[in-house]
Structures are given as C-alpha cells and as structure tokens.
mmCIF file with all atom_site columns, C-alpha atoms in Angstrom:
data_model
loop_
_atom_site.group_PDB
_atom_site.id
_atom_site.type_symbol
_atom_site.label_atom_id
_atom_site.label_alt_id
_atom_site.label_comp_id
_atom_site.label_asym_id
_atom_site.label_entity_id
_atom_site.label_seq_id
_atom_site.pdbx_PDB_ins_code
_atom_site.Cartn_x
_atom_site.Cartn_y
_atom_site.Cartn_z
_atom_site.occupancy
_atom_site.B_iso_or_equiv
_atom_site.pdbx_formal_charge
_atom_site.auth_seq_id
_atom_site.auth_comp_id
_atom_site.auth_asym_id
_atom_site.auth_atom_id
_atom_site.pdbx_PDB_model_num
ATOM 1   C CA . ASP A 1 1   ? 19.673  12.837 -23.287 1.00 0.00 ? 1   ASP A CA 1
ATOM 2   C CA . SER A 1 2   ? 16.348  11.543 -24.650 1.00 0.00 ? 2   SER A CA 1
ATOM 3   C CA . GLY A 1 3   ? 17.671  8.085  -25.486 1.00 0.00 ? 3   GLY A CA 1
ATOM 4   C CA . VAL A 1 4   ? 16.920  8.546  -29.195 1.00 0.00 ? 4   VAL A CA 1
ATOM 5   C CA . THR A 1 5   ? 20.025  8.500  -31.352 1.00 0.00 ? 5   THR A CA 1
ATOM 6   C CA . GLN A 1 6   ? 20.455  9.882  -34.842 1.00 0.00 ? 6   GLN A CA 1
ATOM 7   C CA . THR A 1 7   ? 23.344  9.648  -37.252 1.00 0.00 ? 7   THR A CA 1
ATOM 8   C CA . PRO A 1 8   ? 25.002  11.456 -38.812 1.00 0.00 ? 8   PRO A CA 1
ATOM 9   C CA . LYS A 1 9   ? 24.836  14.751 -36.952 1.00 0.00 ? 9   LYS A CA 1
ATOM 10  C CA . HIS A 1 10  ? 25.728  16.761 -40.029 1.00 0.00 ? 10  HIS A CA 1
ATOM 11  C CA . LEU A 1 11  ? 25.536  15.930 -43.704 1.00 0.00 ? 11  LEU A CA 1
ATOM 12  C CA . ILE A 1 12  ? 26.677  18.056 -46.597 1.00 0.00 ? 12  ILE A CA 1
ATOM 13  C CA . THR A 1 13  ? 25.917  16.924 -50.102 1.00 0.00 ? 13  THR A CA 1
ATOM 14  C CA . ALA A 1 14  ? 25.173  18.189 -53.590 1.00 0.00 ? 14  ALA A CA 1
ATOM 15  C CA . THR A 1 15  ? 21.954  18.597 -55.523 1.00 0.00 ? 15  THR A CA 1
ATOM 16  C CA . GLY A 1 16  ? 20.760  15.432 -57.196 1.00 0.00 ? 16  GLY A CA 1
ATOM 17  C CA . GLN A 1 17  ? 22.388  13.157 -54.642 1.00 0.00 ? 17  GLN A CA 1
ATOM 18  C CA . ARG A 1 18  ? 20.818  10.611 -52.312 1.00 0.00 ? 18  ARG A CA 1
ATOM 19  C CA . VAL A 1 19  ? 21.368  10.351 -48.566 1.00 0.00 ? 19  VAL A CA 1
ATOM 20  C CA . THR A 1 20  ? 20.233  8.104  -45.739 1.00 0.00 ? 20  THR A CA 1
ATOM 21  C CA . LEU A 1 21  ? 19.517  9.303  -42.231 1.00 0.00 ? 21  LEU A CA 1
ATOM 22  C CA . ARG A 1 22  ? 19.462  6.805  -39.411 1.00 0.00 ? 22  ARG A CA 1
ATOM 23  C CA . CYS A 1 23  ? 17.533  6.725  -36.146 1.00 0.00 ? 23  CYS A CA 1
ATOM 24  C CA . SER A 1 24  ? 17.511  4.383  -33.182 1.00 0.00 ? 24  SER A CA 1
ATOM 25  C CA . PRO A 1 25  ? 14.515  4.764  -30.866 1.00 0.00 ? 25  PRO A CA 1
ATOM 26  C CA . ARG A 1 26  ? 14.531  4.651  -27.094 1.00 0.00 ? 26  ARG A CA 1
ATOM 27  C CA . SER A 1 27  ? 14.649  1.188  -25.623 1.00 0.00 ? 27  SER A CA 1
ATOM 28  C CA . GLY A 1 28  ? 11.112  -0.207 -25.537 1.00 0.00 ? 28  GLY A CA 1
ATOM 29  C CA . ASP A 1 29  ? 9.616   2.300  -27.960 1.00 0.00 ? 29  ASP A CA 1
ATOM 30  C CA . LEU A 1 30  ? 7.875   0.730  -30.933 1.00 0.00 ? 30  LEU A CA 1
ATOM 31  C CA . SER A 1 31  ? 6.978   3.826  -32.889 1.00 0.00 ? 31  SER A CA 1
ATOM 32  C CA . VAL A 1 32  ? 9.287   6.113  -34.810 1.00 0.00 ? 32  VAL A CA 1
ATOM 33  C CA . TYR A 1 33  ? 8.409   9.469  -36.336 1.00 0.00 ? 33  TYR A CA 1
ATOM 34  C CA . TRP A 1 34  ? 10.309  11.685 -38.741 1.00 0.00 ? 34  TRP A CA 1
ATOM 35  C CA . TYR A 1 35  ? 10.007  15.477 -38.769 1.00 0.00 ? 35  TYR A CA 1
ATOM 36  C CA . GLN A 1 36  ? 11.590  18.162 -40.894 1.00 0.00 ? 36  GLN A CA 1
ATOM 37  C CA . GLN A 1 37  ? 12.467  21.587 -39.500 1.00 0.00 ? 37  GLN A CA 1
ATOM 38  C CA . SER A 1 38  ? 13.120  24.330 -42.021 1.00 0.00 ? 38  SER A CA 1
ATOM 39  C CA . LEU A 1 39  ? 13.118  28.106 -41.715 1.00 0.00 ? 39  LEU A CA 1
ATOM 40  C CA . ASP A 1 40  ? 10.135  28.614 -43.980 1.00 0.00 ? 40  ASP A CA 1
ATOM 41  C CA . GLN A 1 41  ? 7.976   25.604 -43.071 1.00 0.00 ? 41  GLN A CA 1
ATOM 42  C CA . GLY A 1 42  ? 8.819   25.209 -39.403 1.00 0.00 ? 42  GLY A CA 1
ATOM 43  C CA . LEU A 1 43  ? 8.512   21.756 -37.846 1.00 0.00 ? 43  LEU A CA 1
ATOM 44  C CA . GLN A 1 44  ? 6.555   19.386 -40.057 1.00 0.00 ? 44  GLN A CA 1
ATOM 45  C CA . PHE A 1 45  ? 5.621   15.758 -39.614 1.00 0.00 ? 45  PHE A CA 1
ATOM 46  C CA . LEU A 1 46  ? 6.849   13.503 -42.411 1.00 0.00 ? 46  LEU A CA 1
ATOM 47  C CA . ILE A 1 47  ? 6.044   9.890  -41.588 1.00 0.00 ? 47  ILE A CA 1
ATOM 48  C CA . GLN A 1 48  ? 5.419   7.438  -38.762 1.00 0.00 ? 48  GLN A CA 1
ATOM 49  C CA . TYR A 1 49  ? 6.298   3.771  -38.379 1.00 0.00 ? 49  TYR A CA 1
ATOM 50  C CA . TYR A 1 50  ? 5.039   1.389  -35.768 1.00 0.00 ? 50  TYR A CA 1
ATOM 51  C CA . ASN A 1 51  ? 6.733   -1.957 -35.229 1.00 0.00 ? 51  ASN A CA 1
ATOM 52  C CA . GLY A 1 52  ? 7.948   -2.076 -38.809 1.00 0.00 ? 52  GLY A CA 1
ATOM 53  C CA . GLU A 1 53  ? 4.801   -0.866 -40.516 1.00 0.00 ? 53  GLU A CA 1
ATOM 54  C CA . GLU A 1 54  ? 3.993   2.545  -41.907 1.00 0.00 ? 54  GLU A CA 1
ATOM 55  C CA . ARG A 1 55  ? 1.190   4.098  -39.866 1.00 0.00 ? 55  ARG A CA 1
ATOM 56  C CA . ALA A 1 56  ? 0.823   7.696  -40.946 1.00 0.00 ? 56  ALA A CA 1
ATOM 57  C CA . LYS A 1 57  ? 2.112   10.029 -43.608 1.00 0.00 ? 57  LYS A CA 1
ATOM 58  C CA . GLY A 1 58  ? 2.396   13.766 -43.464 1.00 0.00 ? 58  GLY A CA 1
ATOM 59  C CA . ASN A 1 59  ? 3.931   16.215 -45.890 1.00 0.00 ? 59  ASN A CA 1
ATOM 60  C CA . ILE A 1 60  ? 6.501   13.805 -47.199 1.00 0.00 ? 60  ILE A CA 1
ATOM 61  C CA . LEU A 1 61  ? 7.720   14.261 -50.743 1.00 0.00 ? 61  LEU A CA 1
ATOM 62  C CA . GLU A 1 62  ? 7.701   11.337 -53.160 1.00 0.00 ? 62  GLU A CA 1
ATOM 63  C CA . ARG A 1 63  ? 11.486  11.651 -53.376 1.00 0.00 ? 63  ARG A CA 1
ATOM 64  C CA . PHE A 1 64  ? 11.639  10.746 -49.694 1.00 0.00 ? 64  PHE A CA 1
ATOM 65  C CA . SER A 1 65  ? 11.032  7.302  -48.246 1.00 0.00 ? 65  SER A CA 1
ATOM 66  C CA . ALA A 1 66  ? 11.513  5.597  -44.924 1.00 0.00 ? 66  ALA A CA 1
ATOM 67  C CA . GLN A 1 67  ? 11.482  2.196  -43.343 1.00 0.00 ? 67  GLN A CA 1
ATOM 68  C CA . GLN A 1 68  ? 11.675  0.618  -39.933 1.00 0.00 ? 68  GLN A CA 1
ATOM 69  C CA . PHE A 1 69  ? 13.704  -2.533 -39.490 1.00 0.00 ? 69  PHE A CA 1
ATOM 70  C CA . PRO A 1 70  ? 13.064  -5.580 -37.253 1.00 0.00 ? 70  PRO A CA 1
ATOM 71  C CA . ASP A 1 71  ? 15.414  -4.162 -34.611 1.00 0.00 ? 71  ASP A CA 1
ATOM 72  C CA . LEU A 1 72  ? 13.171  -1.049 -34.690 1.00 0.00 ? 72  LEU A CA 1
ATOM 73  C CA . HIS A 1 73  ? 15.758  1.357  -35.992 1.00 0.00 ? 73  HIS A CA 1
ATOM 74  C CA . SER A 1 74  ? 14.561  3.506  -38.846 1.00 0.00 ? 74  SER A CA 1
ATOM 75  C CA . GLU A 1 75  ? 16.099  5.080  -41.917 1.00 0.00 ? 75  GLU A CA 1
ATOM 76  C CA . LEU A 1 76  ? 14.914  8.077  -43.891 1.00 0.00 ? 76  LEU A CA 1
ATOM 77  C CA . ASN A 1 77  ? 16.058  8.103  -47.495 1.00 0.00 ? 77  ASN A CA 1
ATOM 78  C CA . LEU A 1 78  ? 16.155  11.381 -49.382 1.00 0.00 ? 78  LEU A CA 1
ATOM 79  C CA . SER A 1 79  ? 16.854  11.254 -53.105 1.00 0.00 ? 79  SER A CA 1
ATOM 80  C CA . SER A 1 80  ? 17.258  13.687 -55.998 1.00 0.00 ? 80  SER A CA 1
ATOM 81  C CA . LEU A 1 81  ? 18.113  16.281 -53.422 1.00 0.00 ? 81  LEU A CA 1
ATOM 82  C CA . GLU A 1 82  ? 17.275  19.917 -54.032 1.00 0.00 ? 82  GLU A CA 1
ATOM 83  C CA . LEU A 1 83  ? 18.520  23.062 -52.321 1.00 0.00 ? 83  LEU A CA 1
ATOM 84  C CA . GLY A 1 84  ? 15.180  23.356 -50.560 1.00 0.00 ? 84  GLY A CA 1
ATOM 85  C CA . ASP A 1 85  ? 15.696  20.021 -48.819 1.00 0.00 ? 85  ASP A CA 1
ATOM 86  C CA . SER A 1 86  ? 18.318  21.630 -46.610 1.00 0.00 ? 86  SER A CA 1
ATOM 87  C CA . ALA A 1 87  ? 16.863  21.350 -43.122 1.00 0.00 ? 87  ALA A CA 1
ATOM 88  C CA . LEU A 1 88  ? 17.156  19.778 -39.710 1.00 0.00 ? 88  LEU A CA 1
ATOM 89  C CA . TYR A 1 89  ? 15.641  16.303 -39.709 1.00 0.00 ? 89  TYR A CA 1
ATOM 90  C CA . PHE A 1 90  ? 14.422  14.933 -36.426 1.00 0.00 ? 90  PHE A CA 1
ATOM 91  C CA . CYS A 1 91  ? 13.503  11.451 -35.419 1.00 0.00 ? 91  CYS A CA 1
ATOM 92  C CA . ALA A 1 92  ? 11.249  10.879 -32.432 1.00 0.00 ? 92  ALA A CA 1
ATOM 93  C CA . SER A 1 93  ? 10.051  7.747  -30.723 1.00 0.00 ? 93  SER A CA 1
ATOM 94  C CA . SER A 1 94  ? 7.291   6.747  -28.365 1.00 0.00 ? 94  SER A CA 1
ATOM 95  C CA . VAL A 1 95  ? 5.771   3.694  -26.784 1.00 0.00 ? 95  VAL A CA 1
ATOM 96  C CA . VAL A 1 96  ? 2.335   2.881  -28.071 1.00 0.00 ? 96  VAL A CA 1
ATOM 97  C CA . SER A 1 97  ? -0.316  2.662  -25.395 1.00 0.00 ? 97  SER A CA 1
ATOM 98  C CA . SER A 1 98  ? -3.832  1.668  -26.293 1.00 0.00 ? 98  SER A CA 1
ATOM 99  C CA . GLY A 1 99  ? -6.314  4.532  -26.455 1.00 0.00 ? 99  GLY A CA 1
ATOM 100 C CA . THR A 1 100 ? -3.938  7.372  -25.740 1.00 0.00 ? 100 THR A CA 1
ATOM 101 C CA . THR A 1 101 ? -1.227  9.448  -27.305 1.00 0.00 ? 101 THR A CA 1
ATOM 102 C CA . ASP A 1 102 ? 2.166   9.006  -25.750 1.00 0.00 ? 102 ASP A CA 1
ATOM 103 C CA . THR A 1 103 ? 4.913   11.554 -25.490 1.00 0.00 ? 103 THR A CA 1
ATOM 104 C CA . GLN A 1 104 ? 7.335   11.665 -28.377 1.00 0.00 ? 104 GLN A CA 1
ATOM 105 C CA . TYR A 1 105 ? 10.987  11.991 -27.423 1.00 0.00 ? 105 TYR A CA 1
ATOM 106 C CA . PHE A 1 106 ? 13.237  13.535 -30.010 1.00 0.00 ? 106 PHE A CA 1
ATOM 107 C CA . GLY A 1 107 ? 16.723  12.706 -31.130 1.00 0.00 ? 107 GLY A CA 1
ATOM 108 C CA . PRO A 1 108 ? 19.400  15.394 -31.572 1.00 0.00 ? 108 PRO A CA 1
ATOM 109 C CA . GLY A 1 109 ? 18.611  15.752 -35.273 1.00 0.00 ? 109 GLY A CA 1
ATOM 110 C CA . THR A 1 110 ? 20.587  15.521 -38.499 1.00 0.00 ? 110 THR A CA 1
ATOM 111 C CA . ARG A 1 111 ? 21.414  18.808 -40.172 1.00 0.00 ? 111 ARG A CA 1
ATOM 112 C CA . LEU A 1 112 ? 21.346  18.339 -43.941 1.00 0.00 ? 112 LEU A CA 1
ATOM 113 C CA . THR A 1 113 ? 22.935  20.922 -46.187 1.00 0.00 ? 113 THR A CA 1
ATOM 114 C CA . VAL A 1 114 ? 22.431  20.587 -49.919 1.00 0.00 ? 114 VAL A CA 1
ATOM 115 C CA . LEU A 1 115 ? 24.842  22.649 -52.005 1.00 0.00 ? 115 LEU A CA 1
ATOM 116 C CA . ALA Y 2 1   ? -8.260  21.239 -39.211 1.00 0.00 ? 1   ALA Y CA 1
ATOM 117 C CA . GLN Y 2 2   ? -5.725  21.242 -36.429 1.00 0.00 ? 2   GLN Y CA 1
ATOM 118 C CA . LYS Y 2 3   ? -3.684  24.355 -35.907 1.00 0.00 ? 3   LYS Y CA 1
ATOM 119 C CA . VAL Y 2 4   ? -1.375  25.788 -33.278 1.00 0.00 ? 4   VAL Y CA 1
ATOM 120 C CA . THR Y 2 5   ? -0.675  29.500 -33.100 1.00 0.00 ? 5   THR Y CA 1
ATOM 121 C CA . GLN Y 2 6   ? 2.168   31.053 -31.182 1.00 0.00 ? 6   GLN Y CA 1
ATOM 122 C CA . ALA Y 2 7   ? 1.660   34.709 -31.874 1.00 0.00 ? 7   ALA Y CA 1
ATOM 123 C CA . GLN Y 2 8   ? 4.839   35.847 -30.138 1.00 0.00 ? 8   GLN Y CA 1
ATOM 124 C CA . THR Y 2 9   ? 7.731   35.336 -32.526 1.00 0.00 ? 9   THR Y CA 1
ATOM 125 C CA . GLU Y 2 10  ? 10.412  36.693 -30.224 1.00 0.00 ? 10  GLU Y CA 1
ATOM 126 C CA . ILE Y 2 11  ? 10.482  37.825 -26.610 1.00 0.00 ? 11  ILE Y CA 1
ATOM 127 C CA . SER Y 2 12  ? 13.389  39.455 -24.836 1.00 0.00 ? 12  SER Y CA 1
ATOM 128 C CA . VAL Y 2 13  ? 13.523  39.802 -21.061 1.00 0.00 ? 13  VAL Y CA 1
ATOM 129 C CA . VAL Y 2 14  ? 16.071  40.577 -18.411 1.00 0.00 ? 14  VAL Y CA 1
ATOM 130 C CA . GLU Y 2 15  ? 17.091  37.871 -16.000 1.00 0.00 ? 15  GLU Y CA 1
ATOM 131 C CA . LYS Y 2 16  ? 14.715  37.340 -13.067 1.00 0.00 ? 16  LYS Y CA 1
ATOM 132 C CA . GLU Y 2 17  ? 11.726  38.688 -14.964 1.00 0.00 ? 17  GLU Y CA 1
ATOM 133 C CA . ASP Y 2 18  ? 8.662   36.482 -15.340 1.00 0.00 ? 18  ASP Y CA 1
ATOM 134 C CA . VAL Y 2 19  ? 7.639   35.684 -18.895 1.00 0.00 ? 19  VAL Y CA 1
ATOM 135 C CA . THR Y 2 20  ? 4.561   34.038 -20.402 1.00 0.00 ? 20  THR Y CA 1
ATOM 136 C CA . LEU Y 2 21  ? 4.580   32.295 -23.756 1.00 0.00 ? 21  LEU Y CA 1
ATOM 137 C CA . ASP Y 2 22  ? 1.193   32.103 -25.417 1.00 0.00 ? 22  ASP Y CA 1
ATOM 138 C CA . CYS Y 2 23  ? -0.247  29.145 -27.305 1.00 0.00 ? 23  CYS Y CA 1
ATOM 139 C CA . VAL Y 2 24  ? -3.665  28.962 -28.939 1.00 0.00 ? 24  VAL Y CA 1
ATOM 140 C CA . TYR Y 2 25  ? -4.849  25.799 -30.621 1.00 0.00 ? 25  TYR Y CA 1
ATOM 141 C CA . GLU Y 2 26  ? -7.654  24.693 -32.909 1.00 0.00 ? 26  GLU Y CA 1
ATOM 142 C CA . THR Y 2 27  ? -9.079  21.209 -33.123 1.00 0.00 ? 27  THR Y CA 1
ATOM 143 C CA . ARG Y 2 28  ? -12.467 19.644 -33.713 1.00 0.00 ? 28  ARG Y CA 1
ATOM 144 C CA . ASP Y 2 29  ? -11.654 16.601 -31.659 1.00 0.00 ? 29  ASP Y CA 1
ATOM 145 C CA . THR Y 2 30  ? -12.931 16.339 -28.105 1.00 0.00 ? 30  THR Y CA 1
ATOM 146 C CA . THR Y 2 31  ? -9.924  14.348 -26.957 1.00 0.00 ? 31  THR Y CA 1
ATOM 147 C CA . TYR Y 2 32  ? -6.516  15.739 -27.710 1.00 0.00 ? 32  TYR Y CA 1
ATOM 148 C CA . TYR Y 2 33  ? -3.103  16.294 -26.192 1.00 0.00 ? 33  TYR Y CA 1
ATOM 149 C CA . LEU Y 2 34  ? -0.994  19.388 -25.837 1.00 0.00 ? 34  LEU Y CA 1
ATOM 150 C CA . PHE Y 2 35  ? 2.760   19.587 -25.466 1.00 0.00 ? 35  PHE Y CA 1
ATOM 151 C CA . TRP Y 2 36  ? 5.528   22.076 -24.922 1.00 0.00 ? 36  TRP Y CA 1
ATOM 152 C CA . TYR Y 2 37  ? 9.035   21.468 -26.220 1.00 0.00 ? 37  TYR Y CA 1
ATOM 153 C CA . LYS Y 2 38  ? 12.179  23.526 -25.755 1.00 0.00 ? 38  LYS Y CA 1
ATOM 154 C CA . GLN Y 2 39  ? 14.840  23.914 -28.433 1.00 0.00 ? 39  GLN Y CA 1
ATOM 155 C CA . PRO Y 2 40  ? 18.024  25.425 -26.967 1.00 0.00 ? 40  PRO Y CA 1
ATOM 156 C CA . PRO Y 2 41  ? 20.725  26.881 -29.233 1.00 0.00 ? 41  PRO Y CA 1
ATOM 157 C CA . SER Y 2 42  ? 22.321  23.438 -29.445 1.00 0.00 ? 42  SER Y CA 1
ATOM 158 C CA . GLY Y 2 43  ? 19.332  22.375 -31.549 1.00 0.00 ? 43  GLY Y CA 1
ATOM 159 C CA . GLU Y 2 44  ? 17.792  19.371 -29.845 1.00 0.00 ? 44  GLU Y CA 1
ATOM 160 C CA . LEU Y 2 45  ? 14.095  19.263 -28.966 1.00 0.00 ? 45  LEU Y CA 1
ATOM 161 C CA . VAL Y 2 46  ? 13.494  18.737 -25.272 1.00 0.00 ? 46  VAL Y CA 1
ATOM 162 C CA . PHE Y 2 47  ? 10.126  17.603 -23.970 1.00 0.00 ? 47  PHE Y CA 1
ATOM 163 C CA . LEU Y 2 48  ? 8.727   19.797 -21.183 1.00 0.00 ? 48  LEU Y CA 1
ATOM 164 C CA . ILE Y 2 49  ? 5.107   18.846 -20.576 1.00 0.00 ? 49  ILE Y CA 1
ATOM 165 C CA . ARG Y 2 50  ? 2.159   16.861 -21.910 1.00 0.00 ? 50  ARG Y CA 1
ATOM 166 C CA . ARG Y 2 51  ? -1.440  17.666 -21.036 1.00 0.00 ? 51  ARG Y CA 1
ATOM 167 C CA . ASN Y 2 52  ? -4.621  15.751 -21.851 1.00 0.00 ? 52  ASN Y CA 1
ATOM 168 C CA . SER Y 2 53  ? -7.704  17.673 -22.951 1.00 0.00 ? 53  SER Y CA 1
ATOM 169 C CA . PHE Y 2 54  ? -9.772  16.300 -20.097 1.00 0.00 ? 54  PHE Y CA 1
ATOM 170 C CA . ASP Y 2 55  ? -7.319  17.514 -17.456 1.00 0.00 ? 55  ASP Y CA 1
ATOM 171 C CA . GLU Y 2 56  ? -7.555  21.262 -17.040 1.00 0.00 ? 56  GLU Y CA 1
ATOM 172 C CA . GLN Y 2 57  ? -5.515  21.434 -13.871 1.00 0.00 ? 57  GLN Y CA 1
ATOM 173 C CA . ASN Y 2 58  ? -2.679  23.878 -14.031 1.00 0.00 ? 58  ASN Y CA 1
ATOM 174 C CA . GLU Y 2 59  ? 0.756   22.435 -13.504 1.00 0.00 ? 59  GLU Y CA 1
ATOM 175 C CA . ILE Y 2 60  ? 3.821   23.791 -11.794 1.00 0.00 ? 60  ILE Y CA 1
ATOM 176 C CA . SER Y 2 61  ? 7.296   22.346 -12.065 1.00 0.00 ? 61  SER Y CA 1
ATOM 177 C CA . GLY Y 2 62  ? 9.919   24.446 -10.346 1.00 0.00 ? 62  GLY Y CA 1
ATOM 178 C CA . ARG Y 2 63  ? 10.055  27.798 -12.126 1.00 0.00 ? 63  ARG Y CA 1
ATOM 179 C CA . TYR Y 2 64  ? 7.800   26.532 -14.934 1.00 0.00 ? 64  TYR Y CA 1
ATOM 180 C CA . SER Y 2 65  ? 4.022   26.621 -14.874 1.00 0.00 ? 65  SER Y CA 1
ATOM 181 C CA . TRP Y 2 66  ? 1.365   25.896 -17.453 1.00 0.00 ? 66  TRP Y CA 1
ATOM 182 C CA . ASN Y 2 67  ? -2.163  27.297 -17.693 1.00 0.00 ? 67  ASN Y CA 1
ATOM 183 C CA . PHE Y 2 68  ? -4.577  25.196 -19.754 1.00 0.00 ? 68  PHE Y CA 1
ATOM 184 C CA . GLN Y 2 69  ? -7.963  26.773 -20.533 1.00 0.00 ? 69  GLN Y CA 1
ATOM 185 C CA . LYS Y 2 70  ? -10.298 24.874 -22.839 1.00 0.00 ? 70  LYS Y CA 1
ATOM 186 C CA . SER Y 2 71  ? -12.746 27.780 -22.906 1.00 0.00 ? 71  SER Y CA 1
ATOM 187 C CA . THR Y 2 72  ? -10.199 29.907 -24.740 1.00 0.00 ? 72  THR Y CA 1
ATOM 188 C CA . SER Y 2 73  ? -8.314  27.022 -26.410 1.00 0.00 ? 73  SER Y CA 1
ATOM 189 C CA . SER Y 2 74  ? -5.112  28.177 -24.820 1.00 0.00 ? 74  SER Y CA 1
ATOM 190 C CA . PHE Y 2 75  ? -2.180  26.438 -23.190 1.00 0.00 ? 75  PHE Y CA 1
ATOM 191 C CA . ASN Y 2 76  ? 0.163   29.132 -21.937 1.00 0.00 ? 76  ASN Y CA 1
ATOM 192 C CA . PHE Y 2 77  ? 3.597   28.608 -20.423 1.00 0.00 ? 77  PHE Y CA 1
ATOM 193 C CA . THR Y 2 78  ? 5.074   30.843 -17.741 1.00 0.00 ? 78  THR Y CA 1
ATOM 194 C CA . ILE Y 2 79  ? 8.679   30.956 -16.612 1.00 0.00 ? 79  ILE Y CA 1
ATOM 195 C CA . THR Y 2 80  ? 9.108   32.595 -13.241 1.00 0.00 ? 80  THR Y CA 1
ATOM 196 C CA . ALA Y 2 81  ? 12.359  34.372 -12.401 1.00 0.00 ? 81  ALA Y CA 1
ATOM 197 C CA . SER Y 2 82  ? 13.842  33.678 -15.820 1.00 0.00 ? 82  SER Y CA 1
ATOM 198 C CA . GLN Y 2 83  ? 17.484  32.730 -16.202 1.00 0.00 ? 83  GLN Y CA 1
ATOM 199 C CA . VAL Y 2 84  ? 19.928  33.026 -19.074 1.00 0.00 ? 84  VAL Y CA 1
ATOM 200 C CA . VAL Y 2 85  ? 19.785  29.243 -19.498 1.00 0.00 ? 85  VAL Y CA 1
ATOM 201 C CA . ASP Y 2 86  ? 16.097  29.571 -20.373 1.00 0.00 ? 86  ASP Y CA 1
ATOM 202 C CA . SER Y 2 87  ? 17.082  31.222 -23.645 1.00 0.00 ? 87  SER Y CA 1
ATOM 203 C CA . ALA Y 2 88  ? 15.700  28.949 -26.346 1.00 0.00 ? 88  ALA Y CA 1
ATOM 204 C CA . VAL Y 2 89  ? 12.921  28.524 -28.861 1.00 0.00 ? 89  VAL Y CA 1
ATOM 205 C CA . TYR Y 2 90  ? 9.809   27.117 -27.262 1.00 0.00 ? 90  TYR Y CA 1
ATOM 206 C CA . PHE Y 2 91  ? 7.287   25.129 -29.274 1.00 0.00 ? 91  PHE Y CA 1
ATOM 207 C CA . CYS Y 2 92  ? 3.706   24.338 -28.438 1.00 0.00 ? 92  CYS Y CA 1
ATOM 208 C CA . ALA Y 2 93  ? 2.288   21.243 -30.155 1.00 0.00 ? 93  ALA Y CA 1
ATOM 209 C CA . LEU Y 2 94  ? -1.053  19.492 -30.536 1.00 0.00 ? 94  LEU Y CA 1
ATOM 210 C CA . SER Y 2 95  ? -1.903  15.862 -31.149 1.00 0.00 ? 95  SER Y CA 1
ATOM 211 C CA . GLU Y 2 96  ? -5.317  14.343 -31.544 1.00 0.00 ? 96  GLU Y CA 1
ATOM 212 C CA . ALA Y 2 97  ? -6.176  11.033 -29.930 1.00 0.00 ? 97  ALA Y CA 1
ATOM 213 C CA . VAL Y 2 98  ? -6.030  8.072  -32.237 1.00 0.00 ? 98  VAL Y CA 1
ATOM 214 C CA . TYR Y 2 99  ? -6.802  4.433  -31.753 1.00 0.00 ? 99  TYR Y CA 1
ATOM 215 C CA . GLY Y 2 100 ? -5.845  0.999  -32.862 1.00 0.00 ? 100 GLY Y CA 1
ATOM 216 C CA . GLY Y 2 101 ? -2.138  1.231  -32.120 1.00 0.00 ? 101 GLY Y CA 1
ATOM 217 C CA . SER Y 2 102 ? -1.574  4.364  -34.125 1.00 0.00 ? 102 SER Y CA 1
ATOM 218 C CA . GLN Y 2 103 ? -0.315  7.521  -32.509 1.00 0.00 ? 103 GLN Y CA 1
ATOM 219 C CA . GLY Y 2 104 ? -1.111  11.063 -33.427 1.00 0.00 ? 104 GLY Y CA 1
ATOM 220 C CA . ASN Y 2 105 ? 1.621   13.045 -35.050 1.00 0.00 ? 105 ASN Y CA 1
ATOM 221 C CA . LEU Y 2 106 ? 2.455   16.428 -33.588 1.00 0.00 ? 106 LEU Y CA 1
ATOM 222 C CA . ILE Y 2 107 ? 1.256   19.692 -35.094 1.00 0.00 ? 107 ILE Y CA 1
ATOM 223 C CA . PHE Y 2 108 ? 3.696   22.374 -34.018 1.00 0.00 ? 108 PHE Y CA 1
ATOM 224 C CA . GLY Y 2 109 ? 3.341   26.098 -33.691 1.00 0.00 ? 109 GLY Y CA 1
ATOM 225 C CA . LYS Y 2 110 ? 5.984   28.303 -35.266 1.00 0.00 ? 110 LYS Y CA 1
ATOM 226 C CA . GLY Y 2 111 ? 7.747   28.693 -31.956 1.00 0.00 ? 111 GLY Y CA 1
ATOM 227 C CA . THR Y 2 112 ? 8.622   31.615 -29.706 1.00 0.00 ? 112 THR Y CA 1
ATOM 228 C CA . LYS Y 2 113 ? 12.260  32.608 -29.387 1.00 0.00 ? 113 LYS Y CA 1
ATOM 229 C CA . LEU Y 2 114 ? 12.987  33.655 -25.828 1.00 0.00 ? 114 LEU Y CA 1
ATOM 230 C CA . SER Y 2 115 ? 16.124  35.622 -25.077 1.00 0.00 ? 115 SER Y CA 1
ATOM 231 C CA . VAL Y 2 116 ? 16.996  36.154 -21.440 1.00 0.00 ? 116 VAL Y CA 1
ATOM 232 C CA . LYS Y 2 117 ? 19.649  38.783 -20.932 1.00 0.00 ? 117 LYS Y CA 1
ATOM 233 C CA . PRO Y 2 118 ? 21.818  39.016 -17.812 1.00 0.00 ? 118 PRO Y CA 1
#
C-alpha cells in the first residue's frame, strides 16, 4: 500500500458526460501528479500540482482540468467524454525536496470506461 | 527530448530462470533520475528503485539487481531465480532534475510484460 488513495476504483459513464476523479496524497507529500494509462498511448503525464498551485502540464486535453485543495487532495475533472478517454487514471504524490527529484508513489488508479 | 525505450514487449520464462529487462534512455540533461516500477495484474504501480545519474553503482535487493551504465544510456533490471509472483508489466521511467520546488514528471517506457510460468 503506497499510502495514496484514489476514488472511485471504477467508473462507467457515457459519451458527453463529465466525471470527477479524486486523489489523496501520502501524508506529508505536497505534490500531486496525474497520469493516464491507455493501450495506445501508454503511461502519459497529464498535470502536476504543488501545494495548491499548478506546476507542470503534460499532454492534458482542454476538456480535462484539475485542482489541488488546501487539504492537499486533488481532483481531476474530465468533461465531454469521448470513447478514447477510456483509460486507467493514476494519481501519484511526492514530497518536494530542494534541488532533487523525489520518488513518486502511485495510487491504485481509477479505471474509466466511456460507453 | 527525453525518451525511454523498452525494446522487449513481452518475455516469457520458466520459474527459477534469470531474466533481464532492458531499458535505454535519452536525455540532454546532465542530472536526471531513473526509476523502475512494477504493475502486477491487479493494476497498481509499485515503485521498485530510483537511481540518480551521478550514482553509477549497481544495486542489489534480494533477487532484484539493477545495472546502470551511463556510457550506453542503459538501466537494466535483472530478476534472479524468477518466481510466478514476478509476473507483471515492468516500466522504466526517466525524470530530469528541476529546481525551485518543481518536480520532474516521469517519462515512461512502453513497458515489458514478464510472464513467469511454473
């Protein structure tokens, strides 16, 4: 158990809908990352938050957005869902040490199925 | 640009065989970090090891060992005396050093699916 929690574990929805994925980082970790794992694209970085602020963006679609709240949990919002958005969405967290890259610990993931 | 290549898509071995998973990376940065993660059939991503670019010492942890060679930009992972429980997809990942409170995101390879048969 990495200490990172994600809810829900599974989500089935229809095209055009909007969903919210939730992540709670490990105790003491200030940074949260979101990744998407799909069969064709593999594991791809979406976005990073650090202590409530957006720090880096990857291949995140404009239909997707995220935020990190004062209690450090994060939510990933996916809207106008398409069939191709079906994937496993991971959240990871890390501490932030000055001048180095810390290990990211991953949650169990949320499997999104868009029908 | 950063890139991680895991040329072996799938490997199948019989229990107790040794197996090496290859990882080749590309980066222009002089300081970077390499990782291996394991994804068992249950789906979670489990951290295995983190290596800094300035530390080329090989590492051994039980049946697992890692060989980091900057000269060939490789970070290979060997499982000695494989077991059925080692069956999983293994990912190699790269992160460049960043500063000012930001942390490098991970660039993953496509993964190698290891099947260990009894």
